[in-house]
Short mmCIF file of N, CA and C in Angstrom, two decimals:
data_model
loop_
_atom_site.label_atom_id
_atom_site.label_comp_id
_atom_site.label_asym_id
_atom_site.label_seq_id
_atom_site.Cartn_x
_atom_site.Cartn_y
_atom_site.Cartn_z
N MET A 1 19.26 -18.30 -20.25
CA MET A 1 17.98 -17.65 -19.92
C MET A 1 17.27 -18.41 -18.81
N GLU A 2 17.34 -19.72 -18.84
CA GLU A 2 16.71 -20.51 -17.79
C GLU A 2 17.32 -20.20 -16.44
N GLN A 3 18.62 -19.95 -16.41
CA GLN A 3 19.32 -19.59 -15.18
C GLN A 3 18.72 -18.33 -14.57
N LYS A 4 18.45 -17.33 -15.39
CA LYS A 4 17.87 -16.08 -14.90
C LYS A 4 16.51 -16.33 -14.25
N PHE A 5 15.70 -17.18 -14.87
CA PHE A 5 14.37 -17.45 -14.33
C PHE A 5 14.47 -18.11 -12.96
N GLU A 6 15.42 -19.05 -12.82
CA GLU A 6 15.62 -19.67 -11.52
C GLU A 6 16.01 -18.63 -10.48
N ASN A 7 16.83 -17.68 -10.85
CA ASN A 7 17.25 -16.65 -9.90
C ASN A 7 16.08 -15.79 -9.43
N VAL A 8 15.20 -15.40 -10.32
CA VAL A 8 14.06 -14.60 -9.89
C VAL A 8 13.09 -15.44 -9.08
N GLU A 9 13.01 -16.74 -9.38
CA GLU A 9 12.17 -17.63 -8.57
C GLU A 9 12.72 -17.69 -7.15
N VAL A 10 14.04 -17.75 -7.01
CA VAL A 10 14.67 -17.77 -5.69
C VAL A 10 14.36 -16.46 -4.95
N LEU A 11 14.48 -15.34 -5.65
CA LEU A 11 14.15 -14.05 -5.04
C LEU A 11 12.69 -14.01 -4.60
N TYR A 12 11.82 -14.55 -5.43
CA TYR A 12 10.39 -14.55 -5.10
C TYR A 12 10.14 -15.40 -3.85
N GLU A 13 10.71 -16.59 -3.82
CA GLU A 13 10.52 -17.47 -2.65
C GLU A 13 11.07 -16.83 -1.39
N ARG A 14 12.18 -16.14 -1.51
CA ARG A 14 12.76 -15.43 -0.35
C ARG A 14 11.80 -14.32 0.09
N ALA A 15 11.22 -13.61 -0.87
CA ALA A 15 10.29 -12.53 -0.54
C ALA A 15 9.06 -13.09 0.18
N VAL A 16 8.54 -14.21 -0.30
CA VAL A 16 7.39 -14.86 0.34
C VAL A 16 7.75 -15.24 1.77
N SER A 17 8.93 -15.78 1.95
CA SER A 17 9.40 -16.19 3.28
C SER A 17 9.48 -14.98 4.22
N TYR A 18 10.06 -13.90 3.74
CA TYR A 18 10.15 -12.68 4.54
C TYR A 18 8.76 -12.17 4.93
N LYS A 19 7.83 -12.20 3.98
CA LYS A 19 6.47 -11.74 4.27
C LYS A 19 5.83 -12.62 5.34
N GLN A 20 5.99 -13.93 5.24
CA GLN A 20 5.43 -14.84 6.23
C GLN A 20 6.05 -14.61 7.60
N GLU A 21 7.35 -14.36 7.63
CA GLU A 21 8.00 -14.05 8.91
C GLU A 21 7.45 -12.74 9.47
N GLY A 22 7.23 -11.77 8.61
CA GLY A 22 6.65 -10.50 9.03
C GLY A 22 5.27 -10.71 9.61
N ASN A 23 4.48 -11.57 8.99
CA ASN A 23 3.15 -11.88 9.51
C ASN A 23 3.23 -12.46 10.92
N GLN A 24 4.18 -13.35 11.12
CA GLN A 24 4.34 -13.98 12.46
C GLN A 24 4.74 -12.93 13.49
N PHE A 25 5.68 -12.06 13.13
CA PHE A 25 6.09 -11.01 14.07
C PHE A 25 4.92 -10.06 14.35
N PHE A 26 4.10 -9.77 13.33
CA PHE A 26 2.95 -8.90 13.54
C PHE A 26 1.97 -9.55 14.54
N LYS A 27 1.72 -10.84 14.33
CA LYS A 27 0.79 -11.55 15.22
C LYS A 27 1.31 -11.55 16.67
N SER A 28 2.63 -11.62 16.82
CA SER A 28 3.19 -11.60 18.18
C SER A 28 3.42 -10.17 18.68
N LYS A 29 2.94 -9.21 17.90
CA LYS A 29 2.99 -7.77 18.25
C LYS A 29 4.40 -7.19 18.31
N ASP A 30 5.34 -7.83 17.60
CA ASP A 30 6.69 -7.28 17.46
C ASP A 30 6.74 -6.49 16.15
N LEU A 31 6.22 -5.26 16.22
CA LEU A 31 6.02 -4.46 15.01
C LEU A 31 7.32 -4.06 14.33
N ASN A 32 8.37 -3.81 15.10
CA ASN A 32 9.64 -3.42 14.47
C ASN A 32 10.21 -4.55 13.65
N LYS A 33 10.19 -5.76 14.17
CA LYS A 33 10.69 -6.90 13.39
C LYS A 33 9.80 -7.17 12.19
N ALA A 34 8.49 -7.00 12.37
CA ALA A 34 7.57 -7.20 11.26
C ALA A 34 7.88 -6.21 10.14
N LYS A 35 8.09 -4.94 10.50
CA LYS A 35 8.42 -3.92 9.51
C LYS A 35 9.67 -4.30 8.73
N LYS A 36 10.68 -4.75 9.45
CA LYS A 36 11.95 -5.13 8.80
C LYS A 36 11.74 -6.27 7.81
N LYS A 37 10.96 -7.25 8.18
CA LYS A 37 10.71 -8.40 7.30
C LYS A 37 9.92 -7.98 6.06
N TYR A 38 8.92 -7.13 6.24
CA TYR A 38 8.16 -6.66 5.09
C TYR A 38 9.04 -5.82 4.17
N HIS A 39 9.92 -5.02 4.74
CA HIS A 39 10.83 -4.24 3.91
C HIS A 39 11.79 -5.16 3.15
N CYS A 40 12.27 -6.20 3.81
CA CYS A 40 13.14 -7.18 3.13
C CYS A 40 12.40 -7.84 1.96
N ALA A 41 11.14 -8.18 2.18
CA ALA A 41 10.33 -8.77 1.11
C ALA A 41 10.20 -7.79 -0.07
N LEU A 42 9.98 -6.52 0.25
CA LEU A 42 9.87 -5.52 -0.82
C LEU A 42 11.16 -5.36 -1.58
N LEU A 43 12.29 -5.46 -0.90
CA LEU A 43 13.58 -5.38 -1.60
C LEU A 43 13.72 -6.54 -2.59
N GLN A 44 13.25 -7.71 -2.19
CA GLN A 44 13.33 -8.86 -3.12
C GLN A 44 12.43 -8.65 -4.33
N THR A 45 11.21 -8.16 -4.12
CA THR A 45 10.30 -7.95 -5.24
C THR A 45 10.84 -6.86 -6.17
N ARG A 46 11.45 -5.85 -5.59
CA ARG A 46 12.01 -4.79 -6.44
C ARG A 46 13.21 -5.29 -7.23
N ALA A 47 13.97 -6.20 -6.65
CA ALA A 47 15.08 -6.79 -7.37
C ALA A 47 14.57 -7.59 -8.57
N ILE A 48 13.45 -8.28 -8.39
CA ILE A 48 12.86 -9.02 -9.50
C ILE A 48 12.40 -8.05 -10.58
N SER A 49 11.71 -7.00 -10.18
CA SER A 49 11.19 -6.00 -11.12
C SER A 49 12.33 -5.33 -11.88
N SER A 50 13.41 -5.03 -11.19
CA SER A 50 14.53 -4.33 -11.86
C SER A 50 15.19 -5.24 -12.88
N ARG A 51 15.25 -6.52 -12.63
CA ARG A 51 15.83 -7.44 -13.62
C ARG A 51 14.99 -7.46 -14.87
N ASP A 52 13.69 -7.47 -14.68
CA ASP A 52 12.79 -7.47 -15.84
C ASP A 52 12.94 -6.17 -16.61
N THR A 53 12.97 -5.04 -15.92
CA THR A 53 13.09 -3.74 -16.56
C THR A 53 14.41 -3.60 -17.27
N VAL A 54 15.48 -4.02 -16.59
CA VAL A 54 16.81 -3.93 -17.21
C VAL A 54 16.85 -4.73 -18.50
N GLY A 55 16.31 -5.93 -18.45
CA GLY A 55 16.30 -6.76 -19.64
C GLY A 55 15.58 -6.10 -20.80
N ARG A 56 14.42 -5.51 -20.52
CA ARG A 56 13.67 -4.85 -21.58
C ARG A 56 14.38 -3.60 -22.05
N SER A 57 14.99 -2.86 -21.14
CA SER A 57 15.69 -1.64 -21.53
C SER A 57 16.86 -1.96 -22.41
N MET A 58 17.61 -2.98 -22.03
CA MET A 58 18.79 -3.33 -22.82
C MET A 58 18.39 -3.82 -24.20
N SER A 59 17.32 -4.60 -24.28
CA SER A 59 16.91 -5.11 -25.59
C SER A 59 16.35 -3.98 -26.44
N PHE A 60 15.80 -2.93 -25.82
CA PHE A 60 15.28 -1.81 -26.56
C PHE A 60 16.41 -1.00 -27.21
N PHE A 61 17.49 -0.78 -26.47
CA PHE A 61 18.57 0.05 -26.97
C PHE A 61 19.51 -0.66 -27.93
N SER A 62 19.56 -1.96 -27.85
CA SER A 62 20.52 -2.66 -28.70
C SER A 62 19.99 -4.02 -29.11
N SER A 63 19.93 -4.22 -30.39
CA SER A 63 19.46 -5.51 -30.85
C SER A 63 20.59 -6.54 -30.79
N SER A 64 21.83 -6.06 -30.56
CA SER A 64 22.96 -6.98 -30.50
C SER A 64 23.30 -7.40 -29.09
N VAL A 65 22.44 -7.05 -28.11
CA VAL A 65 22.68 -7.45 -26.73
C VAL A 65 22.57 -8.97 -26.63
N ASN A 66 23.46 -9.55 -25.90
CA ASN A 66 23.47 -10.99 -25.67
C ASN A 66 22.12 -11.42 -25.13
N SER A 67 21.52 -12.43 -25.73
CA SER A 67 20.18 -12.86 -25.31
C SER A 67 20.16 -13.39 -23.88
N ASP A 68 21.31 -13.77 -23.33
CA ASP A 68 21.34 -14.23 -21.94
C ASP A 68 21.06 -13.10 -20.96
N LEU A 69 21.30 -11.84 -21.38
CA LEU A 69 21.06 -10.71 -20.49
C LEU A 69 19.60 -10.30 -20.47
N LYS A 70 18.85 -10.72 -21.48
CA LYS A 70 17.45 -10.35 -21.56
C LYS A 70 16.64 -11.29 -20.68
N TYR A 71 15.70 -10.69 -19.96
CA TYR A 71 14.79 -11.52 -19.16
C TYR A 71 13.45 -10.83 -19.12
N THR A 72 12.43 -11.57 -19.49
CA THR A 72 11.08 -11.06 -19.34
C THR A 72 10.27 -12.15 -18.66
N ALA A 73 9.75 -11.82 -17.52
CA ALA A 73 9.00 -12.80 -16.74
C ALA A 73 7.64 -13.06 -17.37
N PRO A 74 7.13 -14.27 -17.21
CA PRO A 74 5.78 -14.54 -17.69
C PRO A 74 4.76 -13.67 -16.97
N ALA A 75 3.65 -13.37 -17.60
CA ALA A 75 2.65 -12.48 -17.04
C ALA A 75 2.14 -12.97 -15.69
N ASP A 76 1.91 -14.28 -15.54
CA ASP A 76 1.38 -14.77 -14.27
C ASP A 76 2.41 -14.61 -13.15
N PHE A 77 3.69 -14.70 -13.48
CA PHE A 77 4.73 -14.51 -12.48
C PHE A 77 4.78 -13.04 -12.06
N LYS A 78 4.66 -12.13 -13.02
CA LYS A 78 4.61 -10.71 -12.71
C LYS A 78 3.43 -10.39 -11.80
N ASP A 79 2.29 -11.01 -12.06
CA ASP A 79 1.11 -10.80 -11.22
C ASP A 79 1.35 -11.28 -9.80
N LYS A 80 2.02 -12.42 -9.64
CA LYS A 80 2.34 -12.95 -8.32
C LYS A 80 3.26 -11.99 -7.56
N VAL A 81 4.25 -11.47 -8.26
CA VAL A 81 5.20 -10.54 -7.63
C VAL A 81 4.49 -9.25 -7.22
N GLU A 82 3.67 -8.71 -8.11
CA GLU A 82 2.92 -7.49 -7.80
C GLU A 82 1.95 -7.70 -6.65
N SER A 83 1.31 -8.84 -6.59
CA SER A 83 0.39 -9.14 -5.50
C SER A 83 1.14 -9.21 -4.17
N LEU A 84 2.30 -9.82 -4.18
CA LEU A 84 3.12 -9.90 -2.98
C LEU A 84 3.57 -8.52 -2.54
N GLU A 85 3.98 -7.70 -3.51
CA GLU A 85 4.42 -6.34 -3.19
C GLU A 85 3.26 -5.51 -2.61
N ALA A 86 2.09 -5.65 -3.20
CA ALA A 86 0.91 -4.95 -2.70
C ALA A 86 0.58 -5.39 -1.28
N ASP A 87 0.65 -6.69 -1.02
CA ASP A 87 0.37 -7.19 0.34
C ASP A 87 1.35 -6.63 1.36
N CYS A 88 2.63 -6.60 1.00
CA CYS A 88 3.64 -6.06 1.94
C CYS A 88 3.38 -4.58 2.22
N ASN A 89 3.04 -3.82 1.18
CA ASN A 89 2.71 -2.41 1.39
C ASN A 89 1.48 -2.24 2.26
N LYS A 90 0.48 -3.10 2.03
CA LYS A 90 -0.74 -3.07 2.82
C LYS A 90 -0.44 -3.39 4.30
N ASN A 91 0.41 -4.37 4.52
CA ASN A 91 0.78 -4.74 5.89
C ASN A 91 1.58 -3.65 6.58
N LEU A 92 2.48 -3.01 5.84
CA LEU A 92 3.24 -1.90 6.42
C LEU A 92 2.31 -0.75 6.76
N ALA A 93 1.33 -0.49 5.91
CA ALA A 93 0.36 0.57 6.20
C ALA A 93 -0.35 0.28 7.52
N LEU A 94 -0.75 -0.97 7.72
CA LEU A 94 -1.43 -1.33 8.96
C LEU A 94 -0.54 -1.12 10.17
N ILE A 95 0.71 -1.50 10.06
CA ILE A 95 1.63 -1.30 11.19
C ILE A 95 1.74 0.17 11.54
N PHE A 96 1.91 1.01 10.52
CA PHE A 96 2.03 2.44 10.80
C PHE A 96 0.73 3.03 11.34
N ILE A 97 -0.40 2.48 10.96
CA ILE A 97 -1.67 2.92 11.53
C ILE A 97 -1.74 2.54 13.00
N VAL A 98 -1.33 1.32 13.31
CA VAL A 98 -1.32 0.88 14.72
C VAL A 98 -0.41 1.79 15.54
N GLU A 99 0.69 2.21 14.94
CA GLU A 99 1.64 3.11 15.62
C GLU A 99 1.20 4.57 15.56
N GLU A 100 0.07 4.82 14.91
CA GLU A 100 -0.48 6.16 14.70
C GLU A 100 0.49 7.07 13.95
N ASN A 101 1.23 6.49 13.05
CA ASN A 101 2.10 7.26 12.14
C ASN A 101 1.31 7.39 10.84
N TRP A 102 0.43 8.38 10.83
CA TRP A 102 -0.55 8.52 9.74
C TRP A 102 0.10 8.82 8.40
N VAL A 103 1.18 9.58 8.39
CA VAL A 103 1.84 9.94 7.14
C VAL A 103 2.41 8.70 6.46
N LYS A 104 3.13 7.90 7.22
CA LYS A 104 3.70 6.68 6.63
C LYS A 104 2.60 5.68 6.29
N GLY A 105 1.57 5.61 7.12
CA GLY A 105 0.45 4.73 6.81
C GLY A 105 -0.21 5.12 5.51
N LEU A 106 -0.37 6.42 5.32
CA LEU A 106 -0.93 6.95 4.07
C LEU A 106 -0.06 6.57 2.88
N ASP A 107 1.25 6.75 3.04
CA ASP A 107 2.19 6.45 1.96
C ASP A 107 2.10 4.98 1.55
N TYR A 108 2.13 4.09 2.51
CA TYR A 108 2.10 2.66 2.17
C TYR A 108 0.74 2.19 1.68
N SER A 109 -0.33 2.78 2.19
CA SER A 109 -1.64 2.40 1.66
C SER A 109 -1.79 2.88 0.22
N GLN A 110 -1.21 4.05 -0.08
CA GLN A 110 -1.23 4.55 -1.46
C GLN A 110 -0.43 3.65 -2.39
N LYS A 111 0.71 3.19 -1.90
CA LYS A 111 1.52 2.26 -2.71
C LYS A 111 0.75 0.98 -3.00
N ALA A 112 0.02 0.47 -2.01
CA ALA A 112 -0.79 -0.73 -2.22
C ALA A 112 -1.91 -0.43 -3.23
N LEU A 113 -2.49 0.76 -3.13
CA LEU A 113 -3.57 1.12 -4.07
C LEU A 113 -3.06 1.29 -5.49
N ASP A 114 -1.78 1.58 -5.64
CA ASP A 114 -1.20 1.70 -6.99
C ASP A 114 -1.29 0.37 -7.74
N PHE A 115 -1.33 -0.74 -7.01
CA PHE A 115 -1.46 -2.05 -7.63
C PHE A 115 -2.91 -2.40 -7.89
N ASN A 116 -3.80 -1.99 -6.99
CA ASN A 116 -5.23 -2.29 -7.14
C ASN A 116 -6.01 -1.19 -6.43
N GLU A 117 -6.57 -0.28 -7.19
CA GLU A 117 -7.24 0.88 -6.60
C GLU A 117 -8.58 0.53 -5.96
N GLU A 118 -9.03 -0.71 -6.09
CA GLU A 118 -10.30 -1.11 -5.48
C GLU A 118 -10.11 -2.11 -4.35
N ASP A 119 -8.89 -2.27 -3.86
CA ASP A 119 -8.62 -3.17 -2.76
C ASP A 119 -9.22 -2.58 -1.48
N GLU A 120 -10.13 -3.29 -0.88
CA GLU A 120 -10.89 -2.75 0.27
C GLU A 120 -9.99 -2.42 1.46
N LYS A 121 -9.08 -3.31 1.80
CA LYS A 121 -8.21 -3.06 2.96
C LYS A 121 -7.36 -1.82 2.72
N SER A 122 -6.78 -1.72 1.53
CA SER A 122 -5.94 -0.56 1.22
C SER A 122 -6.74 0.73 1.24
N LEU A 123 -7.94 0.69 0.67
CA LEU A 123 -8.80 1.88 0.66
C LEU A 123 -9.20 2.29 2.06
N TYR A 124 -9.54 1.30 2.90
CA TYR A 124 -9.94 1.63 4.27
C TYR A 124 -8.76 2.20 5.05
N ARG A 125 -7.59 1.65 4.84
CA ARG A 125 -6.40 2.17 5.54
C ARG A 125 -6.06 3.56 5.04
N PHE A 126 -6.21 3.78 3.74
CA PHE A 126 -6.02 5.12 3.17
C PHE A 126 -7.00 6.10 3.79
N HIS A 127 -8.26 5.70 3.86
CA HIS A 127 -9.32 6.51 4.45
C HIS A 127 -8.98 6.86 5.91
N THR A 128 -8.57 5.86 6.67
CA THR A 128 -8.25 6.06 8.09
C THR A 128 -7.13 7.09 8.26
N CYS A 129 -6.10 6.96 7.44
CA CYS A 129 -4.97 7.91 7.54
C CYS A 129 -5.42 9.32 7.13
N CYS A 130 -6.18 9.41 6.06
CA CYS A 130 -6.67 10.72 5.62
C CYS A 130 -7.51 11.37 6.71
N MET A 131 -8.38 10.61 7.33
CA MET A 131 -9.22 11.15 8.42
C MET A 131 -8.35 11.71 9.54
N ASN A 132 -7.34 10.95 9.92
CA ASN A 132 -6.49 11.37 11.04
C ASN A 132 -5.54 12.52 10.68
N LEU A 133 -5.34 12.71 9.40
CA LEU A 133 -4.51 13.82 8.95
C LEU A 133 -5.35 15.06 8.58
N GLY A 134 -6.67 14.94 8.73
CA GLY A 134 -7.56 16.04 8.41
C GLY A 134 -7.77 16.24 6.93
N MET A 135 -7.46 15.22 6.14
CA MET A 135 -7.65 15.28 4.69
C MET A 135 -9.06 14.77 4.37
N VAL A 136 -10.03 15.61 4.69
CA VAL A 136 -11.44 15.22 4.65
C VAL A 136 -11.90 14.86 3.24
N ASP A 137 -11.54 15.65 2.25
CA ASP A 137 -11.98 15.35 0.87
C ASP A 137 -11.47 14.00 0.40
N GLU A 138 -10.19 13.73 0.66
CA GLU A 138 -9.60 12.46 0.23
C GLU A 138 -10.24 11.29 0.98
N ALA A 139 -10.49 11.49 2.28
CA ALA A 139 -11.14 10.46 3.09
C ALA A 139 -12.54 10.18 2.55
N ASN A 140 -13.23 11.22 2.15
CA ASN A 140 -14.58 11.06 1.62
C ASN A 140 -14.57 10.29 0.31
N VAL A 141 -13.63 10.59 -0.58
CA VAL A 141 -13.55 9.89 -1.85
C VAL A 141 -13.30 8.40 -1.59
N ALA A 142 -12.41 8.11 -0.67
CA ALA A 142 -12.07 6.71 -0.35
C ALA A 142 -13.27 5.97 0.23
N ILE A 143 -13.98 6.60 1.15
CA ILE A 143 -15.11 5.91 1.79
C ILE A 143 -16.27 5.75 0.80
N GLU A 144 -16.46 6.71 -0.07
CA GLU A 144 -17.49 6.57 -1.11
C GLU A 144 -17.17 5.39 -2.03
N LYS A 145 -15.92 5.26 -2.38
CA LYS A 145 -15.48 4.14 -3.24
C LYS A 145 -15.68 2.82 -2.52
N LEU A 146 -15.38 2.78 -1.22
CA LEU A 146 -15.58 1.57 -0.43
C LEU A 146 -17.05 1.18 -0.37
N ILE A 147 -17.92 2.15 -0.20
CA ILE A 147 -19.36 1.88 -0.13
C ILE A 147 -19.86 1.37 -1.48
N LEU A 148 -19.31 1.90 -2.58
CA LEU A 148 -19.68 1.39 -3.90
C LEU A 148 -19.25 -0.06 -4.08
N ILE A 149 -18.08 -0.39 -3.56
CA ILE A 149 -17.55 -1.75 -3.68
C ILE A 149 -18.34 -2.72 -2.81
N ASN A 150 -18.65 -2.28 -1.60
CA ASN A 150 -19.32 -3.17 -0.63
C ASN A 150 -20.35 -2.36 0.14
N SER A 151 -21.50 -2.20 -0.43
CA SER A 151 -22.54 -1.36 0.17
C SER A 151 -23.15 -1.98 1.43
N SER A 152 -22.95 -3.27 1.67
CA SER A 152 -23.54 -3.92 2.84
C SER A 152 -22.65 -3.80 4.08
N SER A 153 -21.50 -3.20 3.97
CA SER A 153 -20.59 -3.13 5.09
C SER A 153 -21.03 -2.08 6.11
N ALA A 154 -21.31 -2.54 7.31
CA ALA A 154 -21.68 -1.64 8.40
C ALA A 154 -20.48 -0.77 8.80
N LEU A 155 -19.30 -1.33 8.71
CA LEU A 155 -18.08 -0.59 9.05
C LEU A 155 -17.92 0.64 8.16
N TYR A 156 -18.16 0.48 6.88
CA TYR A 156 -18.00 1.59 5.94
C TYR A 156 -19.08 2.65 6.16
N ARG A 157 -20.29 2.20 6.41
CA ARG A 157 -21.37 3.18 6.69
C ARG A 157 -21.07 3.96 7.96
N LYS A 158 -20.56 3.28 8.98
CA LYS A 158 -20.21 3.96 10.23
C LYS A 158 -19.05 4.94 9.99
N ALA A 159 -18.09 4.53 9.19
CA ALA A 159 -16.96 5.42 8.86
C ALA A 159 -17.46 6.66 8.11
N LYS A 160 -18.46 6.48 7.26
CA LYS A 160 -19.03 7.61 6.52
C LYS A 160 -19.74 8.57 7.50
N GLN A 161 -20.45 8.03 8.47
CA GLN A 161 -21.10 8.86 9.47
C GLN A 161 -20.09 9.62 10.31
N THR A 162 -19.03 8.95 10.70
CA THR A 162 -17.96 9.59 11.46
C THR A 162 -17.33 10.72 10.67
N LEU A 163 -17.12 10.48 9.40
CA LEU A 163 -16.57 11.52 8.53
C LEU A 163 -17.52 12.70 8.42
N GLN A 164 -18.80 12.46 8.32
CA GLN A 164 -19.77 13.53 8.22
C GLN A 164 -19.78 14.38 9.50
N VAL A 165 -19.64 13.74 10.65
CA VAL A 165 -19.56 14.48 11.93
C VAL A 165 -18.30 15.33 11.93
N LEU A 166 -17.19 14.78 11.47
CA LEU A 166 -15.93 15.54 11.40
C LEU A 166 -16.08 16.74 10.47
N VAL A 167 -16.71 16.55 9.35
CA VAL A 167 -16.91 17.65 8.40
C VAL A 167 -17.76 18.75 9.04
N LYS A 168 -18.83 18.38 9.77
CA LYS A 168 -19.68 19.37 10.44
C LYS A 168 -18.89 20.18 11.47
N LYS A 169 -18.09 19.45 12.29
CA LYS A 169 -17.29 20.11 13.30
C LYS A 169 -16.29 21.08 12.65
N GLN A 170 -15.70 20.63 11.57
CA GLN A 170 -14.73 21.48 10.87
C GLN A 170 -15.43 22.71 10.30
N SER A 171 -16.63 22.53 9.78
CA SER A 171 -17.39 23.64 9.21
C SER A 171 -17.76 24.66 10.27
N VAL A 172 -18.19 24.17 11.44
CA VAL A 172 -18.55 25.06 12.55
C VAL A 172 -17.32 25.86 13.00
N ARG A 173 -16.18 25.16 13.11
CA ARG A 173 -14.93 25.85 13.51
C ARG A 173 -14.56 26.94 12.50
N GLU A 174 -14.70 26.62 11.22
CA GLU A 174 -14.38 27.60 10.19
C GLU A 174 -15.32 28.80 10.24
N GLN A 175 -16.60 28.55 10.49
CA GLN A 175 -17.57 29.64 10.57
C GLN A 175 -17.24 30.57 11.74
N LYS A 176 -16.88 29.96 12.89
CA LYS A 176 -16.51 30.78 14.04
C LYS A 176 -15.26 31.59 13.76
N LEU A 177 -14.32 30.97 13.11
CA LEU A 177 -13.06 31.66 12.76
C LEU A 177 -13.37 32.87 11.86
N TYR A 178 -14.17 32.66 10.84
CA TYR A 178 -14.49 33.75 9.93
C TYR A 178 -15.31 34.85 10.62
N GLN A 179 -16.22 34.46 11.51
CA GLN A 179 -17.01 35.45 12.26
C GLN A 179 -16.09 36.31 13.12
N ASN A 180 -15.14 35.66 13.78
CA ASN A 180 -14.20 36.39 14.62
C ASN A 180 -13.28 37.30 13.79
N MET A 181 -12.97 36.89 12.61
CA MET A 181 -12.11 37.70 11.74
C MET A 181 -12.81 39.01 11.35
N PHE A 182 -14.10 38.93 11.13
CA PHE A 182 -14.84 40.09 10.64
C PHE A 182 -15.45 40.93 11.78
N LYS A 183 -15.42 40.45 13.03
CA LYS A 183 -15.94 41.21 14.16
C LYS A 183 -15.00 42.36 14.55
N GLY A 184 -13.72 42.03 14.52
CA GLY A 184 -12.70 42.92 15.08
C GLY A 184 -12.45 44.16 14.39
#
């Protein structure tokens, strides 16, 4: 059993290293290499998670499973792995936002929010992608949540104003469209 723990520790350290390398590539504006490193880090964290899940699944189905195959990570270790996974998803979301790939940015910001739905960076990135995809309702929910978390942020208040302008423009366009539909 101790051997298994050392193996997941090695995977974790490798994941941390990949994330740090990704951070360096991001800082040097080499986004493709940064993406690759963050994905490598995510593969390591998922390998850790699958070992834990497999161990629990096997012990659930058979009480006669060899105890060496069972592995359950301590809670604090699971928290560290989840935090690392959330950070990598958050960083990937930022890269895709920089590249203006709103769909992928939205996907990765949502994955980060799955770990912590009140993470400000993830919420703001989610909001940004929603705005650029025309998902006004979702963008509004995200910005309202951000303002509740940090009401003193000028950035969030400005984002709320920008969203309100977008909603007005969209409403005017819809009114004109409906007027034209019924004129003819």
